[in-house]
PDB file of C-alpha atoms in Angstrom:
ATOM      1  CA  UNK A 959     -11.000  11.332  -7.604  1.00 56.00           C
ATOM      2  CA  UNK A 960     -12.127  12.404  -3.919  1.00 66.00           C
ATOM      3  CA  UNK A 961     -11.010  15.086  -1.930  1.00 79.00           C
ATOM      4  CA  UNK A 962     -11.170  15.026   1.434  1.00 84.00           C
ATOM      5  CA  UNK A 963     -10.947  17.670   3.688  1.00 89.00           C
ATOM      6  CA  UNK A 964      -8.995  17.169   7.521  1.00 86.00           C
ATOM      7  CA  UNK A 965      -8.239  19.824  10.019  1.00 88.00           C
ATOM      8  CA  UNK A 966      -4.734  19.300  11.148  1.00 87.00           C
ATOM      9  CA  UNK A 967      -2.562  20.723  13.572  1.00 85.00           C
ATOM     10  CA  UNK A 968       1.312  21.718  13.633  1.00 85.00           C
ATOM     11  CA  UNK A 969       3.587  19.555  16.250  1.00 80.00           C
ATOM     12  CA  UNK A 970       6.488  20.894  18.469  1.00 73.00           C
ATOM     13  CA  UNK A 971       6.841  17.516  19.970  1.00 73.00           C
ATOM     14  CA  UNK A 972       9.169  14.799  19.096  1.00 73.00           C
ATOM     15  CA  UNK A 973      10.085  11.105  19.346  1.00 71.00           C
ATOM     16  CA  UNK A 974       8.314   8.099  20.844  1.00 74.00           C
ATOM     17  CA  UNK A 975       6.735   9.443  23.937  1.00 73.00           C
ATOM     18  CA  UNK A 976       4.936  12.249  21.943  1.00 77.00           C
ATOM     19  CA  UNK A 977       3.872  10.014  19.653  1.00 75.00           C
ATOM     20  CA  UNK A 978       2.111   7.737  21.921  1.00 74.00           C
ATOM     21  CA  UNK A 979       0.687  10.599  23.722  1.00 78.00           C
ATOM     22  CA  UNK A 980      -0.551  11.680  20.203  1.00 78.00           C
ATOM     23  CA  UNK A 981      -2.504   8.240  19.526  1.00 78.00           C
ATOM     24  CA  UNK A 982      -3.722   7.976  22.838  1.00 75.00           C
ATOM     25  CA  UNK A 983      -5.788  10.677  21.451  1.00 81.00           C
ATOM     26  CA  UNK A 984      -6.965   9.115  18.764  1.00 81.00           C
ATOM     27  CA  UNK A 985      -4.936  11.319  16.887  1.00 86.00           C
ATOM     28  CA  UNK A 986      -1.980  10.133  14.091  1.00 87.00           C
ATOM     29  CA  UNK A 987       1.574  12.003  13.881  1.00 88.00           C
ATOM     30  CA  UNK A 988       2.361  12.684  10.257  1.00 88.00           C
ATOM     31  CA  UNK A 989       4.795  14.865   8.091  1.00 89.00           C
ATOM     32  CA  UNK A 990       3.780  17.186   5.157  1.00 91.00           C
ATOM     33  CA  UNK A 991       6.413  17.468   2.719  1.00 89.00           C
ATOM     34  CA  UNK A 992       7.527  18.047  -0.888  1.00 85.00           C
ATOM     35  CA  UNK A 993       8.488  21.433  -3.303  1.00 78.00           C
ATOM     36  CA  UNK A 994      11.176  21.782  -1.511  1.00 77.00           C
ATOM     37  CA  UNK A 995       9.773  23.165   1.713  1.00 80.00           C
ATOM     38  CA  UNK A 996      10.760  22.473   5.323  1.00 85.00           C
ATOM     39  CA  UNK A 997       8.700  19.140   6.551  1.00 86.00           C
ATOM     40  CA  UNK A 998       5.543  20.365   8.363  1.00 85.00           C
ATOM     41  CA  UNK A 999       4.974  17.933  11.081  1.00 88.00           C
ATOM     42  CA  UNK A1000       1.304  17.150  11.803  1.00 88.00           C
ATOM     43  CA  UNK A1001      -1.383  15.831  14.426  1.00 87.00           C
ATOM     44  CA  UNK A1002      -4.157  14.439  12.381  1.00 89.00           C
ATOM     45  CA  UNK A1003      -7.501  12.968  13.560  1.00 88.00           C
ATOM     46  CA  UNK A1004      -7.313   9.622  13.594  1.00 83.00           C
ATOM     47  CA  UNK A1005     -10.834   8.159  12.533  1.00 81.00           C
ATOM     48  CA  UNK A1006     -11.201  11.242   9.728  1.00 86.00           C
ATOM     49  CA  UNK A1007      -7.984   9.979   8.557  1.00 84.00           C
ATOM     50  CA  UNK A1008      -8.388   6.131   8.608  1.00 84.00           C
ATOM     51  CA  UNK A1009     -11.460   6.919   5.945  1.00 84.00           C
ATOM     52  CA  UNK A1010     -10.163   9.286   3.828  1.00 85.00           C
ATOM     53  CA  UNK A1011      -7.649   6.085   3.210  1.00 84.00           C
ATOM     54  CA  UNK A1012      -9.918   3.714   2.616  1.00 82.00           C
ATOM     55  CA  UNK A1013      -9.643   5.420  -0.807  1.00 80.00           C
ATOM     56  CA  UNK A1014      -6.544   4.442  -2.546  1.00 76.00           C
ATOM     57  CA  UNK A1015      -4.522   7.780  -3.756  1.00 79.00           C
ATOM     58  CA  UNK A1016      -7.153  10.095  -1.551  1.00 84.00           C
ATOM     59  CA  UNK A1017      -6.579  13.660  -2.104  1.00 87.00           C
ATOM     60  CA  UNK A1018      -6.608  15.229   1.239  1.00 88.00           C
ATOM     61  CA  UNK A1019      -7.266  19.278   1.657  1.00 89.00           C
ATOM     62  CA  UNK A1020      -5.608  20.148   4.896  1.00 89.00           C
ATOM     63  CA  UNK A1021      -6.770  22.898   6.986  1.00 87.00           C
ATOM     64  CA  UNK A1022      -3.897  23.211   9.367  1.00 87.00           C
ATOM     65  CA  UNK A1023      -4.420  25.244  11.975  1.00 84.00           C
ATOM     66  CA  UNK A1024      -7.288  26.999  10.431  1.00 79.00           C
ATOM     67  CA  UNK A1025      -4.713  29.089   8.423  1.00 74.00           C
ATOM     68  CA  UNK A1026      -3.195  27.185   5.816  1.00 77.00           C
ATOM     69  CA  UNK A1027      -4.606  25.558   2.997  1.00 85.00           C
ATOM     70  CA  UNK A1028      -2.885  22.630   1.349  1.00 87.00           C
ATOM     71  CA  UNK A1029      -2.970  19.530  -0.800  1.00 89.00           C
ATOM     72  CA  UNK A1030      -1.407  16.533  -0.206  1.00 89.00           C
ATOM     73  CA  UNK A1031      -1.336  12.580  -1.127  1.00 88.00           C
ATOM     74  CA  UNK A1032      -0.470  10.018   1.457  1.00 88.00           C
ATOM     75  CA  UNK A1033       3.039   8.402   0.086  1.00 85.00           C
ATOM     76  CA  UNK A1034       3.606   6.149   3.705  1.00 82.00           C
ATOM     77  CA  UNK A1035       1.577   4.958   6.188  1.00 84.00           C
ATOM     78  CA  UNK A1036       2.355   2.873   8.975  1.00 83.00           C
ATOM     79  CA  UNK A1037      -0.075   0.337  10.607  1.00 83.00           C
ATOM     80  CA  UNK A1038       0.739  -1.203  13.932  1.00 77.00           C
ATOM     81  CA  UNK A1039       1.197  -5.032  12.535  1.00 79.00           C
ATOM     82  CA  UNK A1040      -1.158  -6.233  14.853  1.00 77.00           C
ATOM     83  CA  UNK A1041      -4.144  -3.930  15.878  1.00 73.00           C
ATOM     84  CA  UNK A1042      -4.075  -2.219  12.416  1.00 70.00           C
ATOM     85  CA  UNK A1043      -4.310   1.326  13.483  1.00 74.00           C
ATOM     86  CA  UNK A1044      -2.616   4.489  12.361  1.00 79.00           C
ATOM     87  CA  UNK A1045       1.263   4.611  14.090  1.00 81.00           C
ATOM     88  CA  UNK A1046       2.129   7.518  11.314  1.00 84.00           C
ATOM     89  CA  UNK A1047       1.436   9.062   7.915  1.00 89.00           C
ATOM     90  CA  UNK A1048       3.948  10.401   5.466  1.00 90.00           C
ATOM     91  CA  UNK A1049       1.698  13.320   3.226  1.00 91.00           C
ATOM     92  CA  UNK A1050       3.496  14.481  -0.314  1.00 90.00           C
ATOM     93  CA  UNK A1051       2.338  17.764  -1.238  1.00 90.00           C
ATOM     94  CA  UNK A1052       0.899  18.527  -4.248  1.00 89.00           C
ATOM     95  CA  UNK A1053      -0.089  21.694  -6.254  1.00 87.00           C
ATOM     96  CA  UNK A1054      -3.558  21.460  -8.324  1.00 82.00           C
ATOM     97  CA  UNK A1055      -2.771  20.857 -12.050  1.00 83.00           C
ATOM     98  CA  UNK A1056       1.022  18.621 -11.194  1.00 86.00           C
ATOM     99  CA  UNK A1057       1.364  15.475 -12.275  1.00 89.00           C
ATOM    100  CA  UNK A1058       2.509  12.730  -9.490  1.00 88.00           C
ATOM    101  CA  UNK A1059       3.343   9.168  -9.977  1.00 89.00           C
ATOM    102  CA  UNK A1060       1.421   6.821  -7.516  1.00 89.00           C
ATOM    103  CA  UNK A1061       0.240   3.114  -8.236  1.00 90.00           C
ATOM    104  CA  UNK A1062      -3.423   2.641  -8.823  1.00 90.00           C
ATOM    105  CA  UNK A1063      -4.963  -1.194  -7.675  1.00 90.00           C
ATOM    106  CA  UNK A1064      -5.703  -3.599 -10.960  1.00 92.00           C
ATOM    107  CA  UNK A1065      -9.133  -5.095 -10.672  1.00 92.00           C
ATOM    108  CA  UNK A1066     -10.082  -7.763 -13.075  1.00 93.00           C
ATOM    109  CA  UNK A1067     -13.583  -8.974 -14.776  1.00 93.00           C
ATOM    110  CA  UNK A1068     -15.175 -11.597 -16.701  1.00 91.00           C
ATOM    111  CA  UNK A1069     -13.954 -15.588 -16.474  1.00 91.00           C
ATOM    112  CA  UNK A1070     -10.980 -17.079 -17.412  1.00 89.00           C
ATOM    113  CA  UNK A1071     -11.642 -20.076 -20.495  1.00 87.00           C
ATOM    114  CA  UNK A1072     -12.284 -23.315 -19.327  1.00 87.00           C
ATOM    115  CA  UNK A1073      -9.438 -25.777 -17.892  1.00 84.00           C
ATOM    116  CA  UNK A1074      -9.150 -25.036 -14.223  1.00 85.00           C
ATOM    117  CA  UNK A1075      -6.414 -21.936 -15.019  1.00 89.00           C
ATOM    118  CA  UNK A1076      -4.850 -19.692 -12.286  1.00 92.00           C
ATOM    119  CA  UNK A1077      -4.724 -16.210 -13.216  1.00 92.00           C
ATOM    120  CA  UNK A1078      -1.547 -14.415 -11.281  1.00 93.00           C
ATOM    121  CA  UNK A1079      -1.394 -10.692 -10.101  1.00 93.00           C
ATOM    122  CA  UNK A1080       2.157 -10.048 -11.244  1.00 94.00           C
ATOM    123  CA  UNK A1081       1.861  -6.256 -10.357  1.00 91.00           C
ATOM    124  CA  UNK A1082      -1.213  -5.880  -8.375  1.00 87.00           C
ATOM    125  CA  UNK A1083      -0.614  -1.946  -8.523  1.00 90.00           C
ATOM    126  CA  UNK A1084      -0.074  -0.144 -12.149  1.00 92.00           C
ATOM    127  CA  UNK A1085       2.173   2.813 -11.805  1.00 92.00           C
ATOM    128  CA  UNK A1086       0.918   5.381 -13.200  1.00 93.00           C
ATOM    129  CA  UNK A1087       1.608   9.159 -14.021  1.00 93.00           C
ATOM    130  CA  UNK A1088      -1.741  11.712 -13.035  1.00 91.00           C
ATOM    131  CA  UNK A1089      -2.471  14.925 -12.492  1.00 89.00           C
ATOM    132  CA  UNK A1090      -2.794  15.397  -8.462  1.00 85.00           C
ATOM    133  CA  UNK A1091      -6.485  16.264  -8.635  1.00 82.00           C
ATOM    134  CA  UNK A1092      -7.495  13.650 -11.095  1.00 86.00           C
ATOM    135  CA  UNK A1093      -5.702  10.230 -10.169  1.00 86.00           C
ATOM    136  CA  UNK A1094      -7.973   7.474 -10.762  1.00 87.00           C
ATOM    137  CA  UNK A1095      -9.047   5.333  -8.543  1.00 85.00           C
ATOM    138  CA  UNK A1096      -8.384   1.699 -10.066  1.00 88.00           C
ATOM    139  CA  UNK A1097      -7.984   0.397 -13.468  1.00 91.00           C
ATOM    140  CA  UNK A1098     -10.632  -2.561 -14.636  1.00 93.00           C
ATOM    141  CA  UNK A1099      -9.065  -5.001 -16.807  1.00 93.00           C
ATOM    142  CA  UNK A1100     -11.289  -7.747 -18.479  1.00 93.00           C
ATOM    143  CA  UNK A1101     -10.131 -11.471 -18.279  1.00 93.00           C
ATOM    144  CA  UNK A1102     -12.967 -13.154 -20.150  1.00 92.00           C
ATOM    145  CA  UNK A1103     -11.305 -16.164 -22.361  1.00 91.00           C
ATOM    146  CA  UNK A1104      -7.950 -16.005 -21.479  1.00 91.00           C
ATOM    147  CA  UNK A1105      -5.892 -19.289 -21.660  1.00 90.00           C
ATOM    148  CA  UNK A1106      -2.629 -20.579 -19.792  1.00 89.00           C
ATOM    149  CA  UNK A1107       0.108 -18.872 -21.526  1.00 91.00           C
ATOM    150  CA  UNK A1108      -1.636 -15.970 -22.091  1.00 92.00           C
ATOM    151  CA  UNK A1109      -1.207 -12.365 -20.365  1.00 94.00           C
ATOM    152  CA  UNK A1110      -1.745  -8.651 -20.296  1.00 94.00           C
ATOM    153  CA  UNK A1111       0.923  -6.195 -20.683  1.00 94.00           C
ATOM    154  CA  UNK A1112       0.748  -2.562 -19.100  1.00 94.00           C
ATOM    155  CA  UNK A1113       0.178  -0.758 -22.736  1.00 94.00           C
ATOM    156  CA  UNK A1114      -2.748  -3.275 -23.151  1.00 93.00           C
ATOM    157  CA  UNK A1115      -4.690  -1.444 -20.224  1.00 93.00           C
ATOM    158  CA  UNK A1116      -6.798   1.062 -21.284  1.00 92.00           C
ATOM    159  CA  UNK A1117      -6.331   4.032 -18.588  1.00 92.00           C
ATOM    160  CA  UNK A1118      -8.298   7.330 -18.518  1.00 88.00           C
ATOM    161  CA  UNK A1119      -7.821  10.312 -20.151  1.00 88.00           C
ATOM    162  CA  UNK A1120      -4.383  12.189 -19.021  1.00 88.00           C
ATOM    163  CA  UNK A1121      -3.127   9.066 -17.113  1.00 92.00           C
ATOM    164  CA  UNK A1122       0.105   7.596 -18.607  1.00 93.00           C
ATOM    165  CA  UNK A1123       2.155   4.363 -17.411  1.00 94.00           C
ATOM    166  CA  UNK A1124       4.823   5.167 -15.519  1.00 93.00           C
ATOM    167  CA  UNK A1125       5.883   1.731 -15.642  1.00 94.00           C
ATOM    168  CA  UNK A1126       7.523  -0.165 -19.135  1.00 94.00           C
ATOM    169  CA  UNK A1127       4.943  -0.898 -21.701  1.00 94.00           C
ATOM    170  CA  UNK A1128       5.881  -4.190 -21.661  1.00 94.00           C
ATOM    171  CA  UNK A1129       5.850  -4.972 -18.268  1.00 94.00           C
ATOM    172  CA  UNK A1130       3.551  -8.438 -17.381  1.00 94.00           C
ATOM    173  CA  UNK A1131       0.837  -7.125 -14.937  1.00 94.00           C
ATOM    174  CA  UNK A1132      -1.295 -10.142 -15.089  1.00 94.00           C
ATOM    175  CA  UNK A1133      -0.932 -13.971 -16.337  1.00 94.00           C
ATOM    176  CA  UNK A1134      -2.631 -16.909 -16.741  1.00 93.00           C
ATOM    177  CA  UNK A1135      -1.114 -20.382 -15.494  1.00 92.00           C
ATOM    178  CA  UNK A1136      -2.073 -24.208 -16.072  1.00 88.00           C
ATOM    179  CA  UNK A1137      -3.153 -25.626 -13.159  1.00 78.00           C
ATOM    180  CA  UNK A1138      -0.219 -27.620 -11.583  1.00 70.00           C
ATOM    181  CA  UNK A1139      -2.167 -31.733 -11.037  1.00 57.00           C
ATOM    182  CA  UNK A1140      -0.225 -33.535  -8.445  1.00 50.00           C
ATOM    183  CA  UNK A1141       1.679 -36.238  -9.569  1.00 48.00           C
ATOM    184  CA  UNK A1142       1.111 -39.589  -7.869  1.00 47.00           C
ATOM    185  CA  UNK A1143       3.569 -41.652  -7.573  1.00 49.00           C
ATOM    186  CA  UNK A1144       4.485 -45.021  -8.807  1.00 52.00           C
ATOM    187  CA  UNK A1145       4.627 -46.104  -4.619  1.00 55.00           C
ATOM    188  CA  UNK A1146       1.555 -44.128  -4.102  1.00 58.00           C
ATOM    189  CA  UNK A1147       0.231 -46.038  -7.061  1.00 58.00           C
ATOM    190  CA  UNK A1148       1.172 -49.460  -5.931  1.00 56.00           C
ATOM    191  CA  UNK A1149      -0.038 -49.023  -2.400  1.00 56.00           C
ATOM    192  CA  UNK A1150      -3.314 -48.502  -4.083  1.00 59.00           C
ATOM    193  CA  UNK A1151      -3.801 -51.096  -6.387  1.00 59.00           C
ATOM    194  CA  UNK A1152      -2.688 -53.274  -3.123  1.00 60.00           C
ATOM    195  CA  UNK A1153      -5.359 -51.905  -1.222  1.00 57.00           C
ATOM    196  CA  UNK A1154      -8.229 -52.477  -3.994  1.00 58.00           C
ATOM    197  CA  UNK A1155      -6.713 -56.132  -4.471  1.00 60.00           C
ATOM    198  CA  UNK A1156      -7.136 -56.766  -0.528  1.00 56.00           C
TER     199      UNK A1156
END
């Protein structure tokens, strides 16, 4: 689990002009919240913070305002649909030692058996129940054999040490499917043998 540390400052400013005023920047508006405490609203910098989320689940130490210490997860982010930059971060606070529940990516390994199969992501996130400083990064599930028909269910995952589903045991995270063979049809078929004929 990283941790990565951002200097952030508090916000008196409000709404849609702010916040554009904020990006031009290269800054992100966010809000710190959680335990019950009054929402902190943030300026963040914007490429320090676009890395730290390259991680999934980053833990982020904020310095804000060079007084305050705190933890925090990002629980929303918002991406201009177009560009792809930072429009505005949602951070949960988090104490060291709580346990949070957050969804950690499923990445798979090994081949699938013979036959032309499709394997499907049914959950392509496993939610999961961690402590705040130790959430793991992904979970590596091996695929190696697997037939249509066959699939892995959440308690088959192996997860680290303190990390518990947060999700039914027997929820389907990942299945394999037969290949679906288009069907020709009798006129498709027909119009062939015509054609080798001519």
């Amino acid at each position: 689990m990283s941790e990565v540390k951002i200097s952030a400052a508090t916000r008196t400013e409000f709404g849609k002009g702010a916040a554009r005023r904020i990006r031009r920047e290269d800054k992100v508006p966010g809000v710190l919240y959680g335990h019950g405490s009054d929402p902190i609203h943030l300026t963040l910098p914007g490429h320090d913070l676009l890395m730290a989320l390259r991680t999934p689940n980053v833990l982020i130490a904020l310095d804000i305002d060079g007084k305050s210490n705190e933890l925090a997860i990002p629980k929303s982010v918002q991406r201009d649909p177009l560009k792809g930059f930072l429009e505005h971060v949602d951070l949960l606070l988090v104490k060291r030692g709580e346990k949070v529940t957050v969804e950690i990516p499923v990445h798979t390994e090994g081949e699938l058996a013979p036959g032309g199969f499709l394997l499907e992501h049914v959950l392509n996130a496993l939610p999961v129940e961690a402590e705040a400083t130790h959430i793991p990064e992904s979970v590596t599930v091996s695929v190696e054999g697997l037939a249509a028909g066959d699939s892995i269910l959440a308690k088959d995952i192996t997860l680290p040490k303190g990390t518990t589903l947060a999700v039914e045991e027997d929820a389907v995270v990942l299945q394999v499917l037969a290949a679906q063979a288009e069907e020709v049809s009798e006129d498709e078929e027909a119009a062939e043998e015509e054609a080798a004929e001519a």
